[in-house]
């Protein structure tokens, strides 16, 4: 597959949204918003807008773990026009109970009936007797009495990205993120080409991405301003997580522990036998507890793996007094690695297991952090490769379908591994035997070979208790 120009952008990889899942919460919410737009157009053409009803079918992994991931609530929020980034998280989570109380909403002059309890259906792995185009597939329909007036099938492909599917052929339609016919100053499709562009042009990896983004119409000043907002949101998320106590929602009875761990760490009460810096773990846990509680988080590249990059960035900022520009440059480099994974393997737990989420995030963090600490492009590529290599084959088996166990602690481990990958790559000259491109091939094949029960279905592994 060819690297899609828009997918390389940091703003595509780091999206400010709402927890607990990018593929099962943010993606379905964006899909519902997208359907709402078409609904608006369709409804405005009707001579008679009586008896209109919406039906939503959730398939595959969205059905298997959607309840734990808040997919139904996210769909409700998107249908009534709320936005994962700009709407208040409390309003988002109030949308479904409100619709259950009063099962209709207004669109233009039309009233659309929609009762989440009756009109959201949880389907299996076949749609109309055929295999699904993607493990996370949704079908929206507008009915008028017994006639379908509008139908849309959408795949939530990971990281909050969606792709539309042709209802007749079951094939992907050209999405908003498909190739543009823009000629980029530094095109690359593989990690090897990325490294070569840097070395041949004697240019930093972030300068390559910035130049390519400018060619796509995004000015550096605007990019940096948005990256700053992303950094601020990551920081706020850590702070919120560090000061919040209580039990996470969903019925698993998981107690939030970031606040307590942080207090112990600050007062020196943590075990000195382990001689370990607890900060990366505590910061990552803080973010992922916020995510599990449906709070405001940034995909990095997904919600399930949203704790690793904020944690690594904060730890390094504290230790090295890094400038805002350096922190932004690190995000830019991390996004390039995420884009390569998304293109040649997957960032979706439902497609390839957790190697695609925590594994990818670890690689992105390792690469970005190596760049922030002055590593060469070869060391950056090596750090990313280490980050993925040691997550190959990692399954996704969230208990009760909630993004809590193993997800929260797994981010802590991912952050620690990322920092170790940075140390290993900076201590070498960047030459190594297995390339990042090769690891991505293996990751994809491993994901294809992985039994479905280990790919975000909560039907295997830890999910069995
Ligand atoms: S196990 Fe990994 S991939 Fe699965 S939901 Fe948790 S973080 Fe996401």
JSON list of N, CA, C and O in Angstrom, two decimals, residues 149-193:
[
{"chain": "A", "resi": 149, "resn": "UNK", "atom": "N", "xyz": [-34.47, 5.07, 3.02]},
{"chain": "A", "resi": 149, "resn": "UNK", "atom": "CA", "xyz": [-34.23, 6.29, 2.23]},
{"chain": "A", "resi": 149, "resn": "UNK", "atom": "C", "xyz": [-32.74, 6.59, 2.08]},
{"chain": "A", "resi": 149, "resn": "UNK", "atom": "O", "xyz": [-32.34, 7.31, 1.16]},
{"chain": "A", "resi": 150, "resn": "UNK", "atom": "N", "xyz": [-31.95, 6.11, 3.03]},
{"chain": "A", "resi": 150, "resn": "UNK", "atom": "CA", "xyz": [-30.52, 6.41, 2.99]},
{"chain": "A", "resi": 150, "resn": "UNK", "atom": "C", "xyz": [-29.79, 5.32, 3.74]},
{"chain": "A", "resi": 150, "resn": "UNK", "atom": "O", "xyz": [-30.25, 4.86, 4.79]},
{"chain": "A", "resi": 151, "resn": "UNK", "atom": "N", "xyz": [-28.66, 4.90, 3.18]},
{"chain": "A", "resi": 151, "resn": "UNK", "atom": "CA", "xyz": [-27.86, 3.86, 3.86]},
{"chain": "A", "resi": 151, "resn": "UNK", "atom": "C", "xyz": [-26.39, 4.24, 3.76]},
{"chain": "A", "resi": 151, "resn": "UNK", "atom": "O", "xyz": [-25.94, 4.74, 2.73]},
{"chain": "A", "resi": 152, "resn": "UNK", "atom": "N", "xyz": [-25.67, 4.01, 4.83]},
{"chain": "A", "resi": 152, "resn": "UNK", "atom": "CA", "xyz": [-24.23, 4.29, 4.81]},
{"chain": "A", "resi": 152, "resn": "UNK", "atom": "C", "xyz": [-23.52, 3.21, 5.62]},
{"chain": "A", "resi": 152, "resn": "UNK", "atom": "O", "xyz": [-23.91, 2.90, 6.73]},
{"chain": "A", "resi": 153, "resn": "UNK", "atom": "N", "xyz": [-22.47, 2.66, 5.02]},
{"chain": "A", "resi": 153, "resn": "UNK", "atom": "CA", "xyz": [-21.64, 1.68, 5.74]},
{"chain": "A", "resi": 153, "resn": "UNK", "atom": "C", "xyz": [-20.26, 2.31, 5.93]},
{"chain": "A", "resi": 153, "resn": "UNK", "atom": "O", "xyz": [-19.68, 2.87, 4.99]},
{"chain": "A", "resi": 154, "resn": "UNK", "atom": "N", "xyz": [-19.78, 2.26, 7.16]},
{"chain": "A", "resi": 154, "resn": "UNK", "atom": "CA", "xyz": [-18.50, 2.92, 7.48]},
{"chain": "A", "resi": 154, "resn": "UNK", "atom": "C", "xyz": [-17.64, 1.97, 8.30]},
{"chain": "A", "resi": 154, "resn": "UNK", "atom": "O", "xyz": [-18.15, 1.24, 9.14]},
{"chain": "A", "resi": 155, "resn": "UNK", "atom": "N", "xyz": [-16.34, 2.01, 8.03]},
{"chain": "A", "resi": 155, "resn": "UNK", "atom": "CA", "xyz": [-15.40, 1.24, 8.85]},
{"chain": "A", "resi": 155, "resn": "UNK", "atom": "C", "xyz": [-14.64, 2.21, 9.73]},
{"chain": "A", "resi": 155, "resn": "UNK", "atom": "O", "xyz": [-14.22, 3.28, 9.28]},
{"chain": "A", "resi": 156, "resn": "UNK", "atom": "N", "xyz": [-14.48, 1.83, 11.00]},
{"chain": "A", "resi": 156, "resn": "UNK", "atom": "CA", "xyz": [-13.65, 2.61, 11.91]},
{"chain": "A", "resi": 156, "resn": "UNK", "atom": "C", "xyz": [-12.29, 1.90, 11.93]},
{"chain": "A", "resi": 156, "resn": "UNK", "atom": "O", "xyz": [-12.14, 0.85, 12.53]},
{"chain": "A", "resi": 157, "resn": "UNK", "atom": "N", "xyz": [-11.32, 2.51, 11.23]},
{"chain": "A", "resi": 157, "resn": "UNK", "atom": "CA", "xyz": [-10.10, 1.75, 10.90]},
{"chain": "A", "resi": 157, "resn": "UNK", "atom": "C", "xyz": [-8.95, 1.96, 11.87]},
{"chain": "A", "resi": 157, "resn": "UNK", "atom": "O", "xyz": [-7.83, 1.56, 11.61]},
{"chain": "A", "resi": 158, "resn": "UNK", "atom": "N", "xyz": [-9.24, 2.60, 13.03]},
{"chain": "A", "resi": 158, "resn": "UNK", "atom": "CA", "xyz": [-8.19, 2.78, 14.04]},
{"chain": "A", "resi": 158, "resn": "UNK", "atom": "C", "xyz": [-7.78, 4.23, 14.15]},
{"chain": "A", "resi": 158, "resn": "UNK", "atom": "O", "xyz": [-7.78, 4.98, 13.17]},
{"chain": "A", "resi": 159, "resn": "UNK", "atom": "N", "xyz": [-7.44, 4.64, 15.38]},
{"chain": "A", "resi": 159, "resn": "UNK", "atom": "CA", "xyz": [-6.95, 6.00, 15.60]},
{"chain": "A", "resi": 159, "resn": "UNK", "atom": "C", "xyz": [-7.98, 7.08, 15.34]},
{"chain": "A", "resi": 159, "resn": "UNK", "atom": "O", "xyz": [-7.63, 8.25, 15.17]},
{"chain": "A", "resi": 160, "resn": "UNK", "atom": "N", "xyz": [-9.28, 6.71, 15.29]},
{"chain": "A", "resi": 160, "resn": "UNK", "atom": "CA", "xyz": [-10.33, 7.68, 15.02]},
{"chain": "A", "resi": 160, "resn": "UNK", "atom": "C", "xyz": [-10.54, 7.93, 13.54]},
{"chain": "A", "resi": 160, "resn": "UNK", "atom": "O", "xyz": [-11.40, 8.73, 13.16]},
{"chain": "A", "resi": 161, "resn": "UNK", "atom": "N", "xyz": [-9.78, 7.23, 12.68]},
{"chain": "A", "resi": 161, "resn": "UNK", "atom": "CA", "xyz": [-9.99, 7.35, 11.23]},
{"chain": "A", "resi": 161, "resn": "UNK", "atom": "C", "xyz": [-11.20, 6.53, 10.83]},
{"chain": "A", "resi": 161, "resn": "UNK", "atom": "O", "xyz": [-11.43, 5.44, 11.37]},
{"chain": "A", "resi": 162, "resn": "UNK", "atom": "N", "xyz": [-11.94, 7.05, 9.84]},
{"chain": "A", "resi": 162, "resn": "UNK", "atom": "CA", "xyz": [-13.05, 6.25, 9.28]},
{"chain": "A", "resi": 162, "resn": "UNK", "atom": "C", "xyz": [-12.90, 6.16, 7.77]},
{"chain": "A", "resi": 162, "resn": "UNK", "atom": "O", "xyz": [-12.25, 7.01, 7.15]},
{"chain": "A", "resi": 163, "resn": "UNK", "atom": "N", "xyz": [-13.49, 5.12, 7.21]},
{"chain": "A", "resi": 163, "resn": "UNK", "atom": "CA", "xyz": [-13.52, 5.01, 5.75]},
{"chain": "A", "resi": 163, "resn": "UNK", "atom": "C", "xyz": [-14.90, 4.53, 5.34]},
{"chain": "A", "resi": 163, "resn": "UNK", "atom": "O", "xyz": [-15.46, 3.61, 5.95]},
{"chain": "A", "resi": 164, "resn": "UNK", "atom": "N", "xyz": [-15.43, 5.18, 4.30]},
{"chain": "A", "resi": 164, "resn": "UNK", "atom": "CA", "xyz": [-16.76, 4.82, 3.82]},
{"chain": "A", "resi": 164, "resn": "UNK", "atom": "C", "xyz": [-16.68, 3.60, 2.91]},
{"chain": "A", "resi": 164, "resn": "UNK", "atom": "O", "xyz": [-15.68, 3.38, 2.22]},
{"chain": "A", "resi": 165, "resn": "UNK", "atom": "N", "xyz": [-17.74, 2.80, 2.93]},
{"chain": "A", "resi": 165, "resn": "UNK", "atom": "CA", "xyz": [-17.79, 1.58, 2.12]},
{"chain": "A", "resi": 165, "resn": "UNK", "atom": "C", "xyz": [-19.03, 1.63, 1.23]},
{"chain": "A", "resi": 165, "resn": "UNK", "atom": "O", "xyz": [-20.10, 2.05, 1.67]},
{"chain": "A", "resi": 166, "resn": "UNK", "atom": "N", "xyz": [-18.86, 1.22, 0.00]},
{"chain": "A", "resi": 166, "resn": "UNK", "atom": "CA", "xyz": [-19.98, 1.21, -0.94]},
{"chain": "A", "resi": 166, "resn": "UNK", "atom": "C", "xyz": [-20.98, 0.12, -0.53]},
{"chain": "A", "resi": 166, "resn": "UNK", "atom": "O", "xyz": [-20.63, -1.06, -0.48]},
{"chain": "A", "resi": 167, "resn": "UNK", "atom": "N", "xyz": [-22.26, 0.49, -0.22]},
{"chain": "A", "resi": 167, "resn": "UNK", "atom": "CA", "xyz": [-23.21, -0.52, 0.25]},
{"chain": "A", "resi": 167, "resn": "UNK", "atom": "C", "xyz": [-23.50, -1.58, -0.80]},
{"chain": "A", "resi": 167, "resn": "UNK", "atom": "O", "xyz": [-23.87, -2.70, -0.48]},
{"chain": "A", "resi": 168, "resn": "UNK", "atom": "N", "xyz": [-23.31, -1.25, -2.07]},
{"chain": "A", "resi": 168, "resn": "UNK", "atom": "CA", "xyz": [-23.62, -2.22, -3.12]},
{"chain": "A", "resi": 168, "resn": "UNK", "atom": "C", "xyz": [-22.49, -3.22, -3.33]},
{"chain": "A", "resi": 168, "resn": "UNK", "atom": "O", "xyz": [-22.71, -4.42, -3.41]},
{"chain": "A", "resi": 169, "resn": "UNK", "atom": "N", "xyz": [-21.25, -2.71, -3.37]},
{"chain": "A", "resi": 169, "resn": "UNK", "atom": "CA", "xyz": [-20.13, -3.61, -3.68]},
{"chain": "A", "resi": 169, "resn": "UNK", "atom": "C", "xyz": [-19.40, -4.09, -2.44]},
{"chain": "A", "resi": 169, "resn": "UNK", "atom": "O", "xyz": [-18.65, -5.06, -2.49]},
{"chain": "A", "resi": 170, "resn": "UNK", "atom": "N", "xyz": [-19.59, -3.41, -1.30]},
{"chain": "A", "resi": 170, "resn": "UNK", "atom": "CA", "xyz": [-18.85, -3.76, -0.09]},
{"chain": "A", "resi": 170, "resn": "UNK", "atom": "C", "xyz": [-17.40, -3.32, -0.15]},
{"chain": "A", "resi": 170, "resn": "UNK", "atom": "O", "xyz": [-16.59, -3.66, 0.71]},
{"chain": "A", "resi": 171, "resn": "UNK", "atom": "N", "xyz": [-17.04, -2.55, -1.18]},
{"chain": "A", "resi": 171, "resn": "UNK", "atom": "CA", "xyz": [-15.66, -2.08, -1.32]},
{"chain": "A", "resi": 171, "resn": "UNK", "atom": "C", "xyz": [-15.51, -0.71, -0.65]},
{"chain": "A", "resi": 171, "resn": "UNK", "atom": "O", "xyz": [-16.48, 0.05, -0.55]},
{"chain": "A", "resi": 172, "resn": "UNK", "atom": "N", "xyz": [-14.25, -0.40, -0.27]},
{"chain": "A", "resi": 172, "resn": "UNK", "atom": "CA", "xyz": [-14.00, 0.93, 0.28]},
{"chain": "A", "resi": 172, "resn": "UNK", "atom": "C", "xyz": [-14.24, 1.98, -0.79]},
{"chain": "A", "resi": 172, "resn": "UNK", "atom": "O", "xyz": [-13.81, 1.81, -1.94]},
{"chain": "A", "resi": 173, "resn": "UNK", "atom": "N", "xyz": [-14.93, 3.05, -0.42]},
{"chain": "A", "resi": 173, "resn": "UNK", "atom": "CA", "xyz": [-15.05, 4.19, -1.34]},
{"chain": "A", "resi": 173, "resn": "UNK", "atom": "C", "xyz": [-13.82, 5.05, -1.15]},
{"chain": "A", "resi": 173, "resn": "UNK", "atom": "O", "xyz": [-13.14, 4.94, -0.13]},
{"chain": "A", "resi": 174, "resn": "UNK", "atom": "N", "xyz": [-13.52, 5.92, -2.09]},
{"chain": "A", "resi": 174, "resn": "UNK", "atom": "CA", "xyz": [-12.39, 6.82, -1.92]},
{"chain": "A", "resi": 174, "resn": "UNK", "atom": "C", "xyz": [-12.68, 7.69, -0.71]},
{"chain": "A", "resi": 174, "resn": "UNK", "atom": "O", "xyz": [-13.71, 8.33, -0.64]},
{"chain": "A", "resi": 175, "resn": "UNK", "atom": "N", "xyz": [-11.77, 7.68, 0.26]},
{"chain": "A", "resi": 175, "resn": "UNK", "atom": "CA", "xyz": [-12.03, 8.42, 1.48]},
{"chain": "A", "resi": 175, "resn": "UNK", "atom": "C", "xyz": [-11.40, 9.80, 1.40]},
{"chain": "A", "resi": 175, "resn": "UNK", "atom": "O", "xyz": [-10.62, 10.09, 0.51]},
{"chain": "A", "resi": 176, "resn": "UNK", "atom": "N", "xyz": [-11.72, 10.61, 2.41]},
{"chain": "A", "resi": 176, "resn": "UNK", "atom": "CA", "xyz": [-11.20, 11.98, 2.45]},
{"chain": "A", "resi": 176, "resn": "UNK", "atom": "C", "xyz": [-9.70, 11.99, 2.59]},
{"chain": "A", "resi": 176, "resn": "UNK", "atom": "O", "xyz": [-9.05, 13.00, 2.35]},
{"chain": "A", "resi": 177, "resn": "UNK", "atom": "N", "xyz": [-9.12, 10.86, 2.98]},
{"chain": "A", "resi": 177, "resn": "UNK", "atom": "CA", "xyz": [-7.68, 10.85, 3.22]},
{"chain": "A", "resi": 177, "resn": "UNK", "atom": "C", "xyz": [-6.91, 10.14, 2.10]},
{"chain": "A", "resi": 177, "resn": "UNK", "atom": "O", "xyz": [-5.75, 9.83, 2.25]},
{"chain": "A", "resi": 178, "resn": "UNK", "atom": "N", "xyz": [-7.60, 9.83, 1.00]},
{"chain": "A", "resi": 178, "resn": "UNK", "atom": "CA", "xyz": [-6.88, 9.17, -0.09]},
{"chain": "A", "resi": 178, "resn": "UNK", "atom": "C", "xyz": [-5.84, 10.10, -0.69]},
{"chain": "A", "resi": 178, "resn": "UNK", "atom": "O", "xyz": [-5.82, 11.30, -0.45]},
{"chain": "A", "resi": 179, "resn": "UNK", "atom": "N", "xyz": [-4.98, 9.49, -1.50]},
{"chain": "A", "resi": 179, "resn": "UNK", "atom": "CA", "xyz": [-3.90, 10.26, -2.14]},
{"chain": "A", "resi": 179, "resn": "UNK", "atom": "C", "xyz": [-4.40, 11.53, -2.81]},
{"chain": "A", "resi": 179, "resn": "UNK", "atom": "O", "xyz": [-5.43, 11.54, -3.44]},
{"chain": "A", "resi": 180, "resn": "UNK", "atom": "N", "xyz": [-3.63, 12.57, -2.63]},
{"chain": "A", "resi": 180, "resn": "UNK", "atom": "CA", "xyz": [-3.93, 13.79, -3.37]},
{"chain": "A", "resi": 180, "resn": "UNK", "atom": "C", "xyz": [-2.88, 13.88, -4.46]},
{"chain": "A", "resi": 180, "resn": "UNK", "atom": "O", "xyz": [-1.78, 13.37, -4.32]},
{"chain": "A", "resi": 181, "resn": "UNK", "atom": "N", "xyz": [-3.21, 14.55, -5.51]},
{"chain": "A", "resi": 181, "resn": "UNK", "atom": "CA", "xyz": [-2.23, 14.67, -6.59]},
{"chain": "A", "resi": 181, "resn": "UNK", "atom": "C", "xyz": [-1.32, 15.87, -6.33]},
{"chain": "A", "resi": 181, "resn": "UNK", "atom": "O", "xyz": [-1.12, 16.72, -7.18]},
{"chain": "A", "resi": 182, "resn": "UNK", "atom": "N", "xyz": [-0.81, 15.93, -5.10]},
{"chain": "A", "resi": 182, "resn": "UNK", "atom": "CA", "xyz": [0.12, 17.00, -4.75]},
{"chain": "A", "resi": 182, "resn": "UNK", "atom": "C", "xyz": [1.52, 16.42, -4.81]},
{"chain": "A", "resi": 182, "resn": "UNK", "atom": "O", "xyz": [1.76, 15.33, -4.32]},
{"chain": "A", "resi": 183, "resn": "UNK", "atom": "N", "xyz": [2.40, 17.18, -5.42]},
{"chain": "A", "resi": 183, "resn": "UNK", "atom": "CA", "xyz": [3.77, 16.70, -5.50]},
{"chain": "A", "resi": 183, "resn": "UNK", "atom": "C", "xyz": [4.50, 17.16, -4.23]},
{"chain": "A", "resi": 183, "resn": "UNK", "atom": "O", "xyz": [4.58, 18.36, -3.94]},
{"chain": "A", "resi": 184, "resn": "UNK", "atom": "N", "xyz": [4.99, 16.22, -3.45]},
{"chain": "A", "resi": 184, "resn": "UNK", "atom": "CA", "xyz": [5.64, 16.55, -2.19]},
{"chain": "A", "resi": 184, "resn": "UNK", "atom": "C", "xyz": [7.13, 16.79, -2.41]},
{"chain": "A", "resi": 184, "resn": "UNK", "atom": "O", "xyz": [7.76, 16.10, -3.22]},
{"chain": "A", "resi": 185, "resn": "UNK", "atom": "N", "xyz": [7.72, 17.74, -1.69]},
{"chain": "A", "resi": 185, "resn": "UNK", "atom": "CA", "xyz": [9.16, 17.98, -1.87]},
{"chain": "A", "resi": 185, "resn": "UNK", "atom": "C", "xyz": [10.02, 16.80, -1.43]},
{"chain": "A", "resi": 185, "resn": "UNK", "atom": "O", "xyz": [11.08, 16.58, -1.99]},
{"chain": "A", "resi": 186, "resn": "UNK", "atom": "N", "xyz": [9.55, 16.06, -0.41]},
{"chain": "A", "resi": 186, "resn": "UNK", "atom": "CA", "xyz": [10.34, 14.91, 0.09]},
{"chain": "A", "resi": 186, "resn": "UNK", "atom": "C", "xyz": [9.45, 13.68, 0.19]},
{"chain": "A", "resi": 186, "resn": "UNK", "atom": "O", "xyz": [9.10, 13.23, 1.28]},
{"chain": "A", "resi": 187, "resn": "UNK", "atom": "N", "xyz": [9.04, 13.12, -0.95]},
{"chain": "A", "resi": 187, "resn": "UNK", "atom": "CA", "xyz": [8.15, 11.95, -0.88]},
{"chain": "A", "resi": 187, "resn": "UNK", "atom": "C", "xyz": [8.88, 10.73, -0.32]},
{"chain": "A", "resi": 187, "resn": "UNK", "atom": "O", "xyz": [10.09, 10.57, -0.53]},
{"chain": "A", "resi": 188, "resn": "UNK", "atom": "N", "xyz": [8.17, 9.92, 0.43]},
{"chain": "A", "resi": 188, "resn": "UNK", "atom": "CA", "xyz": [8.71, 8.63, 0.88]},
{"chain": "A", "resi": 188, "resn": "UNK", "atom": "C", "xyz": [7.54, 7.71, 1.16]},
{"chain": "A", "resi": 188, "resn": "UNK", "atom": "O", "xyz": [6.45, 8.16, 1.51]},
{"chain": "A", "resi": 189, "resn": "UNK", "atom": "N", "xyz": [7.79, 6.44, 0.95]},
{"chain": "A", "resi": 189, "resn": "UNK", "atom": "CA", "xyz": [6.75, 5.46, 1.19]},
{"chain": "A", "resi": 189, "resn": "UNK", "atom": "C", "xyz": [7.15, 4.42, 2.23]},
{"chain": "A", "resi": 189, "resn": "UNK", "atom": "O", "xyz": [6.31, 3.72, 2.76]},
{"chain": "A", "resi": 190, "resn": "UNK", "atom": "N", "xyz": [8.44, 4.34, 2.47]},
{"chain": "A", "resi": 190, "resn": "UNK", "atom": "CA", "xyz": [8.94, 3.34, 3.44]},
{"chain": "A", "resi": 190, "resn": "UNK", "atom": "C", "xyz": [9.88, 4.04, 4.43]},
{"chain": "A", "resi": 190, "resn": "UNK", "atom": "O", "xyz": [10.33, 5.16, 4.20]},
{"chain": "A", "resi": 191, "resn": "UNK", "atom": "N", "xyz": [10.19, 3.31, 5.50]},
{"chain": "A", "resi": 191, "resn": "UNK", "atom": "CA", "xyz": [11.13, 3.86, 6.48]},
{"chain": "A", "resi": 191, "resn": "UNK", "atom": "C", "xyz": [12.50, 4.06, 5.82]},
{"chain": "A", "resi": 191, "resn": "UNK", "atom": "O", "xyz": [13.19, 5.05, 6.08]},
{"chain": "A", "resi": 192, "resn": "UNK", "atom": "N", "xyz": [12.88, 3.12, 4.96]},
{"chain": "A", "resi": 192, "resn": "UNK", "atom": "CA", "xyz": [14.19, 3.24, 4.29]},
{"chain": "A", "resi": 192, "resn": "UNK", "atom": "C", "xyz": [14.23, 4.52, 3.44]},
{"chain": "A", "resi": 192, "resn": "UNK", "atom": "O", "xyz": [15.25, 5.24, 3.41]},
{"chain": "A", "resi": 193, "resn": "UNK", "atom": "N", "xyz": [13.12, 4.82, 2.76]},
{"chain": "A", "resi": 193, "resn": "UNK", "atom": "CA", "xyz": [13.09, 6.03, 1.94]},
{"chain": "A", "resi": 193, "resn": "UNK", "atom": "C", "xyz": [13.10, 7.29, 2.81]},
{"chain": "A", "resi": 193, "resn": "UNK", "atom": "O", "xyz": [13.69, 8.31, 2.45]}
]
